[in-house]
Amino acid sequence: MSQNKFDYDVLYIGSGHGTFDGAIPLAAKGIKVGVVEAGLVGGTCPNRGCNAKISLDSPVTHQRYAESMQKIVTHPVHINWQENVQHKNTVIQNLPGAITGMLKNQGITILKGTGQFQDQHTVIVNEQAITAEKVVIATGLHPHRLDIPGTQLAHDSEDFMNLTHLPDNIAIIGSGYISMEFATMANAAGANVTVLMHGKQALRQFYQPFVQKIVDDLTQRGVKFITQADISAFRQEGQSLWIDYGQNQHLKTNWILDATGRVPNIEKLNLDKIGVAYNDNGIVVNDHLQTNVENIYASGDVIDKQQPKLTPTAIFESLYLTQLLSQATTDSIQYPVIPSVVFTSPRIAKAGMSVAAAQDNHFDIQTVDFDNDWYRQVNNEKIADSRLIFDNAHHLVGATEVSDQADNAMNTLLPAIEFQFGKAELSRLIYLFPSISSATWDQIK
């Protein structure tokens, strides 16, 4: 790459996982790298996403565990929401600085400000023209907002995770990841929660019989679900908020979370000026993560893609670009099996082929008997179910589970799904015993 014609060999716009995981090793190869970031270094996941969320959720898992062991462990366990948020802040507050340090230690320049294309090699940051031979767009997503009267009365996921006082009544709009996870947290911490759904199904990308188990459990715990809500407006009357929905129906609440999805951060990039193709789902790329403008690439959640828009996907893409942009490979990106999990209590997780696809292919779908699995009974799990999908050669090609340990179980099964292990390979893996991994692995031997 040229060291003279441009300010940088590679300029990243955005500093999240779609950038820093790959930019650091790229710079270590001697390539001059710059990173443009208007907000906190590290992007969504470390600062207002995954890390913050799992910290807030941790007390919920402890509460559920005490509940399941209530004849053995003192119950009930109460969650102090204010202390929970303070602990979350303590856990994540040093992450932007730590990531900044890792970038700078490799000689990467951090340019604070919003990047906007002037031409395919020039990005304007704070009215200064920055040039680069290659540019990687890794700007991620931001919360969607309903286009209805009173939309300014609603809040987003970051607002929820920074609530120092949990309102008595919370209304959550939507029924995806954020909605179901935050409904679980708020309910566990003592709030009255109502979830207003666009359709009839929550978590539509997951196996619906398992999703229904979670919905039924939350309903039993006091969460109200309103299907096909058809919300028309938010209103404020005194200290109360009102949601107008359905056929002249109204819901009174104290706080509204708009969890209707996330949309690509592309509106400020000036993509039309340089001709980069995009749509409502994000930036269009080929199998080398390259846009239709040859020197411009994209990474992370801002891409229009079939793969799950998750942190592990962004990391994989960022590391792939490290190899591509350093000319260590010319191969196209080959995505591995990417698992997904919803951090409700219990969790619901999946990897590989879905149950629906397995039925279409007439593959073998096995139900795991958790009732007679001694290890699963150690914690008195009340909701635990799993489906394992095998092809005609009895290779594990997919799995989905709902349980307190679904995320760990899915991680255990991933190698078998990704590498298509046969009986010889399966017999060579011995896990620590007793453990969830050992119990999970025994299901497929």
Tab-separated table of N, CA and C in Angstrom, residues 50 53-54 57 176-178 180-181 203 205-206 211 214 308-313 338-352 399-411 414:
chain	number	residue	atom	x	y	z
A	50	CYS	N	-23.938	-5.252	24.485
A	50	CYS	CA	-23.734	-6.582	25.081
A	50	CYS	C	-23.164	-6.544	26.495
A	53	LYS	N	-25.556	-4.984	29.003
A	53	LYS	CA	-26.750	-5.819	29.155
A	53	LYS	C	-26.487	-7.035	30.027
A	54	ILE	N	-25.374	-7.723	29.774
A	54	ILE	CA	-25.122	-8.953	30.520
A	54	ILE	C	-24.799	-8.645	31.974
A	57	ASP	N	-28.115	-8.180	33.596
A	57	ASP	CA	-28.866	-9.432	33.643
A	57	ASP	C	-28.342	-10.387	34.710
A	176	GLY	N	-38.679	-8.252	19.964
A	176	GLY	CA	-37.430	-8.873	19.553
A	176	GLY	C	-36.497	-9.068	20.722
A	177	TYR	N	-35.187	-9.187	20.422
A	177	TYR	CA	-34.171	-9.424	21.453
A	177	TYR	C	-34.285	-8.426	22.604
A	178	ILE	N	-34.192	-7.128	22.260
A	178	ILE	CA	-34.130	-6.095	23.289
A	178	ILE	C	-35.383	-6.101	24.137
A	180	MET	N	-37.590	-8.537	24.782
A	180	MET	CA	-37.758	-9.696	25.655
A	180	MET	C	-36.721	-9.725	26.774
A	181	GLU	N	-35.494	-9.319	26.457
A	181	GLU	CA	-34.453	-9.294	27.493
A	181	GLU	C	-34.738	-8.233	28.537
A	203	LEU	N	-39.938	-12.893	19.016
A	203	LEU	CA	-38.694	-13.556	18.599
A	203	LEU	C	-38.931	-14.461	17.394
A	205	GLN	N	-37.460	-15.168	14.762
A	205	GLN	CA	-36.361	-15.931	14.173
A	205	GLN	C	-36.011	-17.183	14.976
A	206	PHE	N	-36.693	-17.399	16.090
A	206	PHE	CA	-36.397	-18.551	16.932
A	206	PHE	C	-37.551	-19.553	16.882
A	211	VAL	N	-40.042	-20.291	22.172
A	211	VAL	CA	-40.364	-18.895	22.473
A	211	VAL	C	-41.621	-18.826	23.333
A	214	ILE	N	-41.092	-19.190	26.982
A	214	ILE	CA	-40.590	-17.976	27.629
A	214	ILE	C	-41.714	-16.974	27.834
A	308	PRO	N	-26.497	-13.231	11.060
A	308	PRO	CA	-26.984	-12.455	12.205
A	308	PRO	C	-26.112	-11.227	12.461
A	309	LYS	N	-26.752	-10.108	12.720
A	309	LYS	CA	-26.011	-8.879	13.029
A	309	LYS	C	-25.664	-8.877	14.512
A	310	LEU	N	-24.589	-9.589	14.818
A	310	LEU	CA	-24.159	-9.808	16.188
A	310	LEU	C	-22.678	-9.490	16.318
A	311	THR	N	-22.236	-9.270	17.542
A	311	THR	CA	-20.827	-8.965	17.787
A	311	THR	C	-19.874	-10.016	17.219
A	312	PRO	N	-20.111	-11.324	17.420
A	312	PRO	CA	-19.175	-12.302	16.850
A	312	PRO	C	-19.080	-12.217	15.328
A	313	THR	N	-20.179	-11.879	14.669
A	313	THR	CA	-20.145	-11.719	13.216
A	313	THR	C	-19.251	-10.553	12.835
A	338	ILE	N	-22.859	-19.340	12.895
A	338	ILE	CA	-22.929	-18.239	13.863
A	338	ILE	C	-24.130	-18.475	14.790
A	339	PRO	N	-23.875	-18.711	16.061
A	339	PRO	CA	-24.975	-18.970	16.994
A	339	PRO	C	-25.657	-17.671	17.419
A	340	SER	N	-26.873	-17.816	17.894
A	340	SER	CA	-27.627	-16.667	18.416
A	340	SER	C	-28.234	-17.057	19.758
A	341	VAL	N	-28.343	-16.081	20.652
A	341	VAL	CA	-28.947	-16.336	21.956
A	341	VAL	C	-29.726	-15.114	22.400
A	342	VAL	N	-30.831	-15.352	23.070
A	342	VAL	CA	-31.597	-14.294	23.717
A	342	VAL	C	-31.421	-14.480	25.211
A	343	PHE	N	-30.935	-13.416	25.879
A	343	PHE	CA	-30.617	-13.527	27.304
A	343	PHE	C	-31.834	-13.229	28.177
A	344	THR	N	-32.876	-14.001	27.921
A	344	THR	CA	-33.997	-14.049	28.852
A	344	THR	C	-33.631	-15.067	29.932
A	345	SER	N	-34.531	-15.289	30.877
A	345	SER	CA	-34.322	-16.340	31.874
A	345	SER	C	-35.542	-17.243	31.864
A	346	PRO	N	-35.463	-18.433	31.278
A	346	PRO	CA	-34.294	-19.084	30.708
A	346	PRO	C	-33.865	-18.490	29.366
A	347	ARG	N	-32.645	-18.838	28.937
A	347	ARG	CA	-32.137	-18.423	27.644
A	347	ARG	C	-32.789	-19.245	26.525
A	348	ILE	N	-32.770	-18.677	25.332
A	348	ILE	CA	-33.107	-19.455	24.144
A	348	ILE	C	-31.982	-19.237	23.149
A	349	ALA	N	-31.434	-20.336	22.624
A	349	ALA	CA	-30.272	-20.246	21.754
A	349	ALA	C	-30.447	-21.174	20.561
A	350	LYS	N	-29.711	-20.871	19.493
A	350	LYS	CA	-29.773	-21.700	18.293
A	350	LYS	C	-28.453	-21.606	17.541
A	351	ALA	N	-28.207	-22.615	16.703
A	351	ALA	CA	-27.041	-22.611	15.822
A	351	ALA	C	-27.314	-23.559	14.670
A	352	GLY	N	-26.844	-23.195	13.497
A	352	GLY	CA	-26.982	-24.068	12.340
A	352	GLY	C	-28.397	-24.127	11.801
A	399	ALA	N	-29.040	-27.034	16.027
A	399	ALA	CA	-29.532	-27.257	17.388
A	399	ALA	C	-30.236	-25.997	17.873
A	400	THR	N	-31.210	-26.198	18.722
A	400	THR	CA	-31.840	-25.071	19.418
A	400	THR	C	-32.254	-25.544	20.798
A	401	GLU	N	-32.149	-24.653	21.763
A	401	GLU	CA	-32.437	-25.042	23.144
A	401	GLU	C	-33.028	-23.877	23.907
A	402	VAL	N	-33.931	-24.188	24.816
A	402	VAL	CA	-34.410	-23.232	25.801
A	402	VAL	C	-34.100	-23.818	27.172
A	403	SER	N	-33.302	-23.097	27.943
A	403	SER	CA	-32.925	-23.548	29.285
A	403	SER	C	-32.090	-22.465	29.941
A	404	ASP	N	-31.827	-22.638	31.209
A	404	ASP	CA	-30.955	-21.689	31.905
A	404	ASP	C	-29.534	-21.728	31.349
A	405	GLN	N	-29.153	-22.841	30.765
A	405	GLN	CA	-27.788	-23.034	30.274
A	405	GLN	C	-27.735	-23.116	28.750
A	406	ALA	N	-28.739	-22.606	28.064
A	406	ALA	CA	-28.811	-22.765	26.608
A	406	ALA	C	-27.611	-22.152	25.895
A	407	ASP	N	-27.111	-21.019	26.391
A	407	ASP	CA	-25.968	-20.380	25.730
A	407	ASP	C	-24.724	-21.244	25.842
A	408	ASN	N	-24.469	-21.796	27.025
A	408	ASN	CA	-23.300	-22.651	27.209
A	408	ASN	C	-23.443	-23.980	26.464
A	409	ALA	N	-24.645	-24.508	26.434
A	409	ALA	CA	-24.880	-25.751	25.696
A	409	ALA	C	-24.615	-25.553	24.202
A	410	MET	N	-25.065	-24.419	23.670
A	410	MET	CA	-24.878	-24.164	22.241
A	410	MET	C	-23.406	-23.986	21.909
A	411	ASN	N	-22.657	-23.321	22.780
A	411	ASN	CA	-21.214	-23.188	22.564
A	411	ASN	C	-20.532	-24.552	22.524
A	414	LEU	N	-21.193	-26.240	19.047
A	414	LEU	CA	-20.730	-25.542	17.845
A	414	LEU	C	-19.660	-26.292	17.047
